[in-house]
Each structure stands twice: as structure tokens, then as C-alpha cells.
Coordinates of C-alpha atoms in Angstrom, one line a residue:
X60 CA -0.1 -0.3 -0.5
X61 CA 2.7 2.2 0.5
X62 CA 4.0 1.8 -3.1
X63 CA 1.0 2.7 -4.1
X64 CA 0.7 6.1 -2.4
X65 CA 3.9 6.7 -3.3
X66 CA 3.0 5.9 -6.8
X67 CA 0.1 7.6 -6.6
X68 CA 1.3 10.7 -5.3
X69 CA 4.5 11.0 -8.0
X70 CA 1.4 11.2 -10.9
X71 CA 0.1 14.2 -8.6
X72 CA 2.6 16.1 -9.4
X73 CA 3.5 15.5 -12.8
X74 CA 2.7 18.5 -15.3
X75 CA -0.4 17.3 -17.5
X76 CA 1.2 17.6 -20.5
X77 CA 4.1 14.7 -19.6
X78 CA 1.9 12.0 -18.4
X79 CA 0.0 13.1 -22.1
X80 CA 3.3 12.9 -23.8
X81 CA 4.8 9.9 -22.3
X82 CA 1.5 7.8 -23.2
X83 CA 2.0 8.5 -26.6
X84 CA 4.8 6.5 -28.4
X85 CA 7.0 8.5 -30.5
X86 CA 6.8 7.5 -34.0
X87 CA 10.0 7.7 -34.9
X88 CA 11.0 4.9 -32.2
X89 CA 7.4 2.7 -33.5
X90 CA 9.0 2.9 -37.0
X91 CA 12.7 1.7 -35.6
X92 CA 10.9 -0.7 -33.8
X93 CA 9.0 -2.5 -36.3
X94 CA 11.6 -2.5 -38.9
X95 CA 13.3 -4.6 -36.2
X96 CA 10.4 -6.5 -35.7
X97 CA 10.1 -7.7 -40.0
X98 CA 13.9 -7.8 -39.9
X99 CA 14.0 -10.3 -37.4
X100 CA 10.8 -12.0 -38.5
X101 CA 12.3 -12.5 -41.9
X102 CA 15.4 -14.0 -40.9
X103 CA 13.8 -16.8 -38.2
X104 CA 10.8 -18.0 -40.7
X105 CA 10.9 -21.7 -41.5
X106 CA 10.7 -22.8 -44.8
X107 CA 6.8 -22.9 -45.0
X108 CA 4.3 -23.6 -47.7
X109 CA 1.0 -22.0 -48.2
X110 CA -2.4 -22.8 -50.6
X111 CA -3.1 -19.6 -52.1
X112 CA -6.7 -19.0 -54.0
X113 CA -6.6 -15.8 -56.9
X114 CA -9.7 -14.9 -58.1
X115 CA -9.4 -12.5 -61.1
X116 CA -12.2 -10.0 -61.9
X117 CA -11.7 -7.9 -65.9
X118 CA -13.1 -4.4 -66.1
X119 CA -13.4 -3.2 -69.8
X120 CA -14.9 0.6 -70.4
X121 CA -18.6 0.5 -70.9
X122 CA -17.3 3.6 -73.9
X123 CA -14.5 3.0 -76.0
X124 CA -12.6 6.9 -76.2
X125 CA -10.9 7.7 -79.1
X126 CA -8.0 8.8 -78.1
X127 CA -7.5 6.5 -75.6
X128 CA -6.4 8.1 -72.6
X129 CA -2.9 8.5 -71.3
X130 CA -1.3 6.8 -68.6
X131 CA -1.8 9.7 -66.8
X132 CA -5.3 10.8 -67.0
X133 CA -6.7 6.8 -66.5
X134 CA -3.9 7.1 -63.3
X135 CA -5.9 10.0 -62.3
X136 CA -9.0 8.7 -63.0
X137 CA -9.0 6.7 -59.7
X138 CA -11.5 4.9 -58.1
X139 CA -13.8 6.9 -60.3
X140 CA -13.2 4.8 -63.4
X141 CA -15.4 2.6 -62.3
X142 CA -18.3 3.8 -62.8
X143 CA -17.3 3.9 -66.4
X144 CA -16.2 0.0 -66.2
X145 CA -18.0 -3.3 -67.2
X146 CA -16.7 -6.6 -65.9
X147 CA -16.7 -8.9 -68.8
X148 CA -14.8 -11.9 -67.1
X149 CA -13.0 -13.8 -63.9
X150 CA -11.4 -16.7 -63.3
X151 CA -9.3 -18.3 -60.8
X152 CA -6.8 -20.1 -59.8
X153 CA -5.0 -22.3 -57.2
X154 CA -1.0 -23.0 -56.5
X155 CA 1.5 -24.1 -54.3
X156 CA 3.7 -22.1 -53.0
X157 CA 6.9 -22.2 -51.0
X158 CA 8.9 -19.6 -48.8
X159 CA 12.7 -19.8 -47.8
X160 CA 15.4 -17.2 -47.3
X161 CA 13.0 -15.1 -49.2
X162 CA 12.6 -16.8 -52.2
X163 CA 8.8 -18.1 -53.5
X164 CA 8.9 -21.4 -55.7
X165 CA 5.3 -22.4 -57.1
X166 CA 3.0 -25.1 -58.3
X167 CA -0.2 -26.6 -59.2
X168 CA -1.9 -26.9 -56.2
X169 CA -1.0 -30.3 -54.3
X170 CA 1.3 -30.8 -57.2
X171 CA 3.4 -34.0 -56.4
X172 CA 6.9 -31.2 -56.2
X173 CA 6.8 -27.9 -57.1
X174 CA 7.7 -26.6 -60.5
X175 CA 11.3 -25.3 -61.6
X176 CA 9.7 -22.7 -63.9
X177 CA 8.5 -18.4 -62.5
X178 CA 5.0 -18.0 -61.7
X179 CA 4.0 -16.6 -65.0
X180 CA 5.5 -19.9 -67.0
X181 CA 2.9 -21.6 -64.9
X182 CA -0.1 -19.5 -64.6
X183 CA 0.3 -18.5 -68.9
X184 CA -2.6 -15.9 -69.0
X185 CA -3.9 -12.6 -66.6
X186 CA -2.0 -11.2 -63.8
X187 CA -0.5 -12.3 -61.6
X188 CA 2.1 -11.5 -58.9
X189 CA 4.8 -11.9 -56.6
X190 CA 6.4 -10.8 -53.4
X191 CA 4.2 -10.8 -50.1
X192 CA 6.1 -13.3 -48.8
X193 CA 8.7 -11.3 -47.9
X194 CA 9.7 -10.1 -50.5
X195 CA 8.0 -6.4 -50.9
X196 CA 9.4 -6.3 -47.0
X197 CA 13.0 -6.4 -48.1
X198 CA 13.0 -4.0 -50.6
X199 CA 11.5 -1.8 -48.1
X200 CA 12.7 -2.0 -44.4
X201 CA 15.9 -4.0 -45.6
X202 CA 17.2 -0.6 -48.0
X203 CA 19.3 2.1 -47.4
X204 CA 17.1 3.9 -50.1
X205 CA 13.8 3.7 -48.6
X206 CA 12.6 7.4 -47.5
X207 CA 9.5 7.1 -44.3
X208 CA 7.6 9.7 -43.6
X209 CA 5.4 9.7 -40.8
X210 CA 1.7 10.4 -42.3
X211 CA -0.3 10.2 -38.6
X212 CA -2.8 7.8 -36.9
X213 CA -6.0 6.3 -37.7
X214 CA -7.9 3.3 -35.7
X215 CA -5.0 3.8 -33.1
X216 CA -2.9 2.7 -35.4
X217 CA 0.2 4.2 -36.9
X218 CA 0.3 5.7 -40.3
X219 CA 3.2 5.7 -42.5
X220 CA 5.2 6.9 -46.3
X221 CA 7.3 4.6 -47.6
X222 CA 9.4 5.9 -51.5
X223 CA 11.8 3.3 -52.8
X224 CA 13.0 5.6 -56.2
X225 CA 13.9 3.4 -59.3
X226 CA 17.6 2.8 -58.6
X227 CA 16.9 1.2 -55.3
X228 CA 14.5 -0.6 -56.1
X229 CA 13.9 -4.7 -57.6
X230 CA 10.3 -4.2 -57.9
X231 CA 9.9 -5.9 -61.8
X232 CA 7.2 -5.5 -63.9
X233 CA 6.9 -6.8 -67.4
X234 CA 5.7 -9.7 -69.4
X235 CA 6.6 -13.1 -71.5
X236 CA 10.3 -12.6 -70.3
X237 CA 10.7 -9.1 -70.8
X238 CA 10.8 -7.6 -67.8
X239 CA 11.0 -3.6 -66.4
X240 CA 12.6 -2.6 -63.0
X241 CA 10.5 1.0 -61.3
X242 CA 10.7 2.6 -58.2
X243 CA 7.1 2.3 -55.7
X244 CA 5.7 4.1 -53.0
X245 CA 3.1 3.2 -50.9
X246 CA 2.0 3.5 -47.3
X247 CA 2.0 0.9 -43.6
X248 CA -0.3 1.0 -40.6
X249 CA 1.6 -0.2 -37.6
X250 CA 0.5 -1.5 -33.8
X251 CA 2.6 1.3 -32.0
X252 CA 1.8 -1.0 -28.5
X253 CA 3.1 -4.4 -30.0
X254 CA 4.6 -2.9 -33.2
X255 CA 3.1 -6.0 -35.5
X256 CA 2.8 -4.8 -39.2
X257 CA -1.2 -4.4 -40.6
X258 CA -1.5 -3.5 -43.3
X259 CA 0.9 -2.5 -46.3
X260 CA 0.1 -1.1 -50.1
X261 CA 2.6 -0.9 -52.8
X262 CA 2.3 1.2 -55.8
X263 CA 4.8 1.6 -58.9
X264 CA 5.3 4.7 -60.8
X265 CA 4.1 5.1 -64.4
X266 CA 5.4 2.3 -66.3
X267 CA 7.3 1.9 -69.3
X268 CA 4.5 1.5 -72.3
X269 CA 5.9 -1.2 -73.8
X270 CA 4.4 -3.3 -70.5
X271 CA 1.4 -2.6 -71.7
X272 CA 0.3 -1.1 -68.9
X273 CA -0.2 1.8 -66.6
X274 CA 0.1 1.1 -62.9
X275 CA 0.2 -1.6 -60.3
X276 CA -1.5 -1.6 -57.2
X277 CA -1.0 -4.0 -54.2
X278 CA -2.4 -4.4 -50.5
X279 CA -1.4 -6.5 -47.9
X280 CA -2.9 -7.5 -44.5
X281 CA -1.4 -9.7 -42.1
X282 CA -2.3 -11.8 -39.0
X283 CA 0.1 -13.5 -36.9
X284 CA 0.0 -17.3 -37.7
X285 CA 2.0 -20.2 -36.0
X286 CA 4.5 -21.9 -38.1
X287 CA 5.7 -25.1 -36.5
X288 CA 7.3 -24.0 -33.0
X289 CA 6.5 -20.1 -33.6
X290 CA 4.4 -17.0 -34.4
X291 CA 5.2 -15.3 -37.5
X292 CA 4.1 -12.6 -39.7
X293 CA 2.1 -13.3 -42.9
X294 CA -0.1 -12.5 -45.3
X295 CA -3.4 -13.0 -44.9
X296 CA -4.6 -11.3 -48.0
X297 CA -3.7 -9.6 -51.1
X298 CA -5.0 -7.2 -53.5
X299 CA -4.0 -6.3 -56.5
X300 CA -5.0 -3.7 -59.7
X301 CA -3.6 -3.3 -62.6
X302 CA -4.6 -0.5 -65.1
X303 CA -3.8 -0.5 -68.6
X304 CA -2.7 1.9 -71.2
X305 CA -5.7 0.6 -72.8
X306 CA -8.0 1.6 -70.1
X307 CA -8.8 -1.8 -69.2
X308 CA -8.3 -2.6 -65.9
X309 CA -7.8 -6.6 -63.6
X310 CA -8.5 -6.8 -59.8
X311 CA -6.5 -9.7 -58.0
X312 CA -7.9 -10.8 -54.5
X313 CA -5.5 -13.5 -53.3
X314 CA -6.0 -15.4 -49.3
X315 CA -4.0 -18.0 -48.0
X316 CA -4.8 -20.9 -46.0
X317 CA -3.1 -24.3 -44.8
X318 CA 0.8 -22.7 -44.4
X319 CA 2.8 -25.1 -42.2
X320 CA 6.5 -25.6 -42.3
X321 CA 8.0 -28.3 -45.1
X322 CA 11.1 -30.4 -44.8
X323 CA 10.9 -31.5 -48.6
X324 CA 12.8 -34.5 -49.8
X325 CA 12.5 -33.4 -53.3
X326 CA 14.8 -30.3 -55.1
X327 CA 13.9 -27.4 -57.6
X328 CA 16.1 -24.8 -58.9
X329 CA 14.5 -22.0 -58.7
X330 CA 16.3 -18.6 -60.3
X331 CA 19.2 -20.3 -59.5
X332 CA 17.5 -20.8 -56.3
X333 CA 17.7 -24.0 -54.4
X334 CA 15.6 -25.4 -52.0
X335 CA 13.5 -28.6 -50.5
X336 CA 10.2 -28.9 -51.3
X337 CA 7.0 -30.9 -51.4
X338 CA 3.8 -30.9 -52.0
X339 CA 0.6 -32.6 -50.3
X340 CA -0.9 -35.0 -52.7
X341 CA 2.0 -38.3 -53.2
X342 CA 4.1 -38.5 -56.3
X343 CA 2.1 -41.0 -59.0
X344 CA 4.8 -43.0 -59.5
X345 CA 4.2 -44.3 -63.6
X346 CA 5.3 -47.4 -65.3
X347 CA 6.5 -48.0 -68.8
X348 CA 5.8 -45.7 -71.9
X349 CA 3.2 -43.6 -72.2
X350 CA -0.2 -44.3 -73.5
X351 CA 0.1 -45.0 -78.0
X352 CA -2.0 -41.6 -80.0
X353 CA -5.1 -42.4 -81.8
X354 CA -6.6 -44.6 -79.0
X355 CA -10.5 -43.2 -78.4
X356 CA -11.3 -42.9 -75.0
X357 CA -15.0 -42.6 -73.1
X358 CA -15.5 -41.1 -69.4
X359 CA -17.3 -40.2 -67.1
X360 CA -16.8 -37.5 -65.0
X361 CA -16.1 -39.1 -61.3
X362 CA -15.3 -35.1 -59.8
X363 CA -17.8 -32.7 -60.0
X364 CA -17.3 -28.9 -61.2
X365 CA -18.5 -26.5 -58.9
X366 CA -17.6 -23.1 -60.7
X367 CA -18.6 -20.8 -57.0
X368 CA -15.3 -23.1 -56.3
X369 CA -13.5 -25.1 -57.9
X370 CA -10.5 -23.4 -60.3
X371 CA -8.0 -23.4 -62.4
X372 CA -4.7 -26.4 -60.5
X373 CA -7.5 -27.8 -59.0
X374 CA -7.3 -32.1 -59.2
X375 CA -10.2 -34.0 -61.0
X376 CA -10.6 -37.9 -61.4
X377 CA -12.8 -39.9 -64.2
X378 CA -13.1 -42.8 -65.7
X379 CA -13.1 -44.8 -68.8
X380 CA -16.7 -46.2 -69.4
X381 CA -15.5 -48.6 -72.2
X382 CA -12.6 -50.5 -73.6
X383 CA -10.2 -48.2 -75.4
X384 CA -8.8 -50.2 -79.0
X385 CA -6.4 -49.9 -81.0
X386 CA -8.7 -49.2 -84.4
X387 CA -5.2 -50.8 -86.8
X388 CA -5.0 -53.9 -84.5
X389 CA -8.1 -54.1 -82.7
X390 CA -6.2 -54.9 -79.3
X391 CA -7.9 -52.8 -75.8
X392 CA -5.1 -49.9 -75.3
X393 CA -7.8 -48.9 -72.4
X394 CA -9.2 -51.0 -70.5
X395 CA -13.0 -50.4 -69.3
X396 CA -12.9 -49.3 -65.5
X397 CA -9.4 -47.1 -66.1
X398 CA -9.0 -43.9 -63.9
X399 CA -7.4 -41.0 -65.4
X400 CA -6.0 -38.3 -63.0
X401 CA -5.7 -34.7 -64.3
X402 CA -6.2 -30.8 -63.1
X403 CA -8.2 -27.7 -63.9
X404 CA -5.9 -25.6 -66.2
X405 CA -8.9 -23.0 -66.5
X406 CA -11.2 -21.9 -64.8
X407 CA -13.1 -18.7 -66.3
X408 CA -16.8 -17.4 -66.4
X409 CA -17.0 -15.2 -69.3
X410 CA -19.7 -12.5 -70.7
X411 CA -18.6 -11.7 -74.0
X412 CA -19.9 -12.2 -76.5
X413 CA -22.4 -13.8 -74.6
X414 CA -22.1 -15.5 -70.9
X415 CA -20.4 -19.0 -70.9
X416 CA -17.9 -21.3 -68.3
X417 CA -15.2 -22.2 -69.8
X418 CA -13.4 -25.3 -67.9
X419 CA -9.9 -26.4 -69.9
X420 CA -8.7 -30.2 -67.9
X421 CA -5.5 -31.7 -69.2
X422 CA -5.4 -35.5 -68.2
X423 CA -1.7 -36.6 -67.1
X424 CA -1.8 -40.4 -66.3
X425 CA -4.0 -43.6 -66.7
X426 CA -4.0 -46.0 -63.9
X427 CA -4.9 -49.3 -65.1
X428 CA -4.0 -52.5 -63.9
X429 CA -2.2 -51.2 -60.7
X430 CA 0.0 -48.8 -62.6
X431 CA -0.3 -45.8 -64.0
X432 CA 0.8 -44.5 -67.5
X433 CA 1.6 -41.0 -68.6
X434 CA -0.7 -40.0 -71.1
X435 CA -2.0 -36.8 -72.8
X436 CA -5.2 -37.0 -75.0
X437 CA -7.3 -34.2 -76.9
X438 CA -11.5 -33.6 -76.4
X439 CA -12.6 -35.8 -79.0
X440 CA -15.4 -32.9 -81.0
X441 CA -16.0 -35.6 -84.3
X442 CA -17.6 -38.1 -81.9
X443 CA -21.2 -36.1 -81.7
X444 CA -23.1 -34.2 -84.7
X445 CA -24.5 -31.1 -84.1
X446 CA -28.9 -30.4 -84.8
X447 CA -29.6 -28.0 -87.5
X448 CA -29.8 -24.5 -86.3
X449 CA -27.7 -25.5 -83.1
X450 CA -25.3 -22.8 -81.8
X451 CA -21.5 -23.3 -82.2
X452 CA -19.3 -22.6 -79.3
X453 CA -15.8 -22.5 -80.2
X454 CA -13.1 -23.2 -77.8
X455 CA -10.2 -20.6 -76.9
X456 CA -7.7 -20.4 -80.0
X457 CA -5.2 -22.8 -78.4
X458 CA -6.9 -24.4 -75.8
X459 CA -9.0 -26.9 -78.0
X460 CA -7.4 -30.0 -75.8
X461 CA -9.7 -29.5 -73.1
X462 CA -12.3 -27.2 -73.3
X463 CA -15.0 -27.2 -72.6
X464 CA -17.9 -24.7 -72.8
X465 CA -20.7 -23.7 -71.1
X466 CA -22.8 -21.0 -72.1
X467 CA -25.3 -20.1 -70.0
X468 CA -26.9 -16.7 -68.3
X469 CA -26.5 -17.9 -64.7
X470 CA -23.6 -16.9 -62.8
X471 CA -22.3 -20.4 -61.5
X472 CA -22.5 -23.7 -62.8
X473 CA -21.9 -27.5 -61.8
X474 CA -20.6 -30.0 -64.1
X475 CA -21.8 -33.1 -62.2
X476 CA -20.6 -36.9 -61.8
X477 CA -20.5 -38.9 -64.3
X478 CA -20.8 -36.2 -67.2
X479 CA -19.6 -37.9 -70.3
X480 CA -17.3 -36.6 -72.8
X481 CA -15.1 -38.8 -75.4
X482 CA -11.2 -38.3 -75.5
X483 CA -8.2 -39.7 -77.7
X484 CA -5.1 -39.7 -77.0
X485 CA -2.0 -38.1 -78.7
X486 CA 1.5 -38.3 -79.1
X487 CA 3.1 -35.6 -75.6
X488 CA 5.0 -33.5 -78.2
X489 CA 1.0 -31.9 -78.4
X490 CA 1.6 -28.7 -76.6
X491 CA -1.7 -27.1 -77.2
X492 CA -3.7 -25.9 -74.3

């Protein structure tokens, strides 16, 4: 009690201005603590993997403007441009991402191992970005060229602005391997009590015209997650918005789930970086040569595909409904009841020129007689006769291997278990998708 009285007396003689000053942390010191906390997290972070699901939305102008507005005008219009834009398509992809030593490597979800290709080579179409798992944080908080400014308080959080000039930046944008370095700026929010980073925005400057883009903006929300024996700052969600020189734009929302530490047995190389990596699905052990070309196979789906949740990257199974016979030799090459394994490689909802869902499936292996054999197949579009006057839906160019098109004005479509298609095996050198 004596100590309590003395403490209260001490408080009573301190000026209120002093008490208020002591109760409000110094923004500069909070920034230092937050920076050190981010650095410590990045250095202690174990090797881990997450599932990332990316929902992308595509917009185009309601009215074409001539001449096309400049990037200055497109960027300056900001969110107001949305009132002049209409949604023309959506798609969804699902990937596994592994992180080690600040590097990201990817594969389709549930693959037996991570891919040696860049993510933009795996996901061949549409916007895709990397950086949420440390690259942005490194380039901001480990970069002597970064400039910081305290921008005020909001919702009991300290807000800071930052700028990374082009000459100090490692942020690259581009397409088809043609990359350009860009400077960037943005804001971030810090809890002044815990020094935890809550939210980060990353905005490029005006991009080179040869990229076809005017500006890219990324917003990241962070959370504390348990990985292995510790808790670490990891992204919960990020949004990527790209404005194009055509006045079109895209928005990508990426969420992360099933984050866990991994101890893989396989090794991959990614831009000179070696990492142990293993997917969540055991590898299919192939035996013998691939299934010969020219075999017609009647197939029934064993996996329902619900467009509300399905994504490119998801695994699918199907059953062979009748024997696959070599037309030259008469020999049964594919047994009835055999199982086809594959995955969805595109999951799109297109609203133009007429509403339809485009689902591209790629079968990869055939399991029969207790063994799995590599298989490459394309949809056999000669297996049915069109009725007179029936509308023809053409698959996108270059995607006729397994492109299923479902015309509908509804916002959801379910391909049921038992859905029947006919496929023809082809030589593995056939690469059209």
C-alpha cells in the first residue's frame, strides 16, 4: 500500500502535458521497432508452404474513347473509372507456394513437387504477382534507399508513407520474360503497442508503355500465424489492381490457407535458388511408356466441378466407360474402368460475347492394372453430330485440347459426376492447351 500511495503522489505532481507525452509513443521509435520486428521475422521464418487462391476480375470501358486516354489520365481518374467500367470476365486459380530464404516457388495445388518454372510460366494467362512473402518487406525495410514519413494516426494505428526510388528498387514488371524495374511507394500501418505491421500498400510509378500497363497497386493485410514452433507475421490476403494502357483494368484477390512448415525430400531450382520442396499429394509412380496415340476413350467424370469453388490447379478424376481399342490392331489398349487423373488448367466465366463458362481439363495419367501410365489426350469433337441450327461454341484459340464450354446466363454452373466426354490420345509432343 505504501508503494501504491507513493506512486499516486508521484503522478499527482507530474504535469499533465508530461503524462500525455509519455502515453503517446514516438512515431520515429515505433518505426524503428517495427522495422526491427519485420527484419527479425524474415530472418527467423522457417521454410513453409501455403495454398494460395487467386480470384481475378476483368473490366473494360463501357464506352470506347478516341483517342485512348493517356496513362496520366487513367491513373488520375482512380476509383472514379469504375463507374465507366463493366465486368467482362472472371477466373480463379489455385497454387501451392513455398517460401525459403525470402524466395517464392510455386506449383499447381496438390502437385507432387514444386515447379522449376516461374509462376508466370505456370499460370500462362492473366495477371499474377509475387512479393507478399517477404520480397516487398525486404525491399522496403532492408533498403537504405527507402524514404519514410509519418503520415498520422488512424484507428489507433500509426500510418507511415514510404518511397523506394527506381535506382534502389528490385520491383520488376513485364510479360513474356521482358521485365522492367520500377520504383514504388505506398503506406503501411503499425500497431504502436506491439509494433506489428498490419497493412501495406505498394504502388508503382507510371510504367513503361511497352509493358501495356499504366500502374499496378498491391494491398496486403497481415496476420500472426503459427508455423512450426513459433508465430510469424504472414500475409492473410492481398489485392492487386492493374490499370492498362487500353483503359481496361484487372483486380486480383489472393487468399492464403493451410500454411505449414515443410521438410521436403525433393529439390528444385528456381532462378539459381535451391529449395527442398514437397507437395501435399503423393507423386504418381509412372511405369512403362505413355499410352499410344490414336486411342478413343469414353470418359465419365468422377469429380464434380462447381464453378463457385473450383479453380485452375484443382485435381480431377474420371473413369473410362468402355474399352479403348487401337483401330489398327484391334487390341484393347485402355481397359474399361481405368482411372484418369488430371487437373483443371483454366476456370473462367466469360460474359462476352455471350455468357458462358470455359473449363479446360488436362489429363496426365491413366491408372489400370495397378500401374499408372503417362497419358496425353485431347477432346474428340467428332464424337457428336450437331443438330441443324444448334449454336456452335468455339474454344479459345490454342485451348482445344480439353476446353469444355457451357453456355449459361447464370452465375454458377456445376459439371456433375458422370458427365460424359470422349477423348483421343495424342503424342506427348502435342502442346496445344
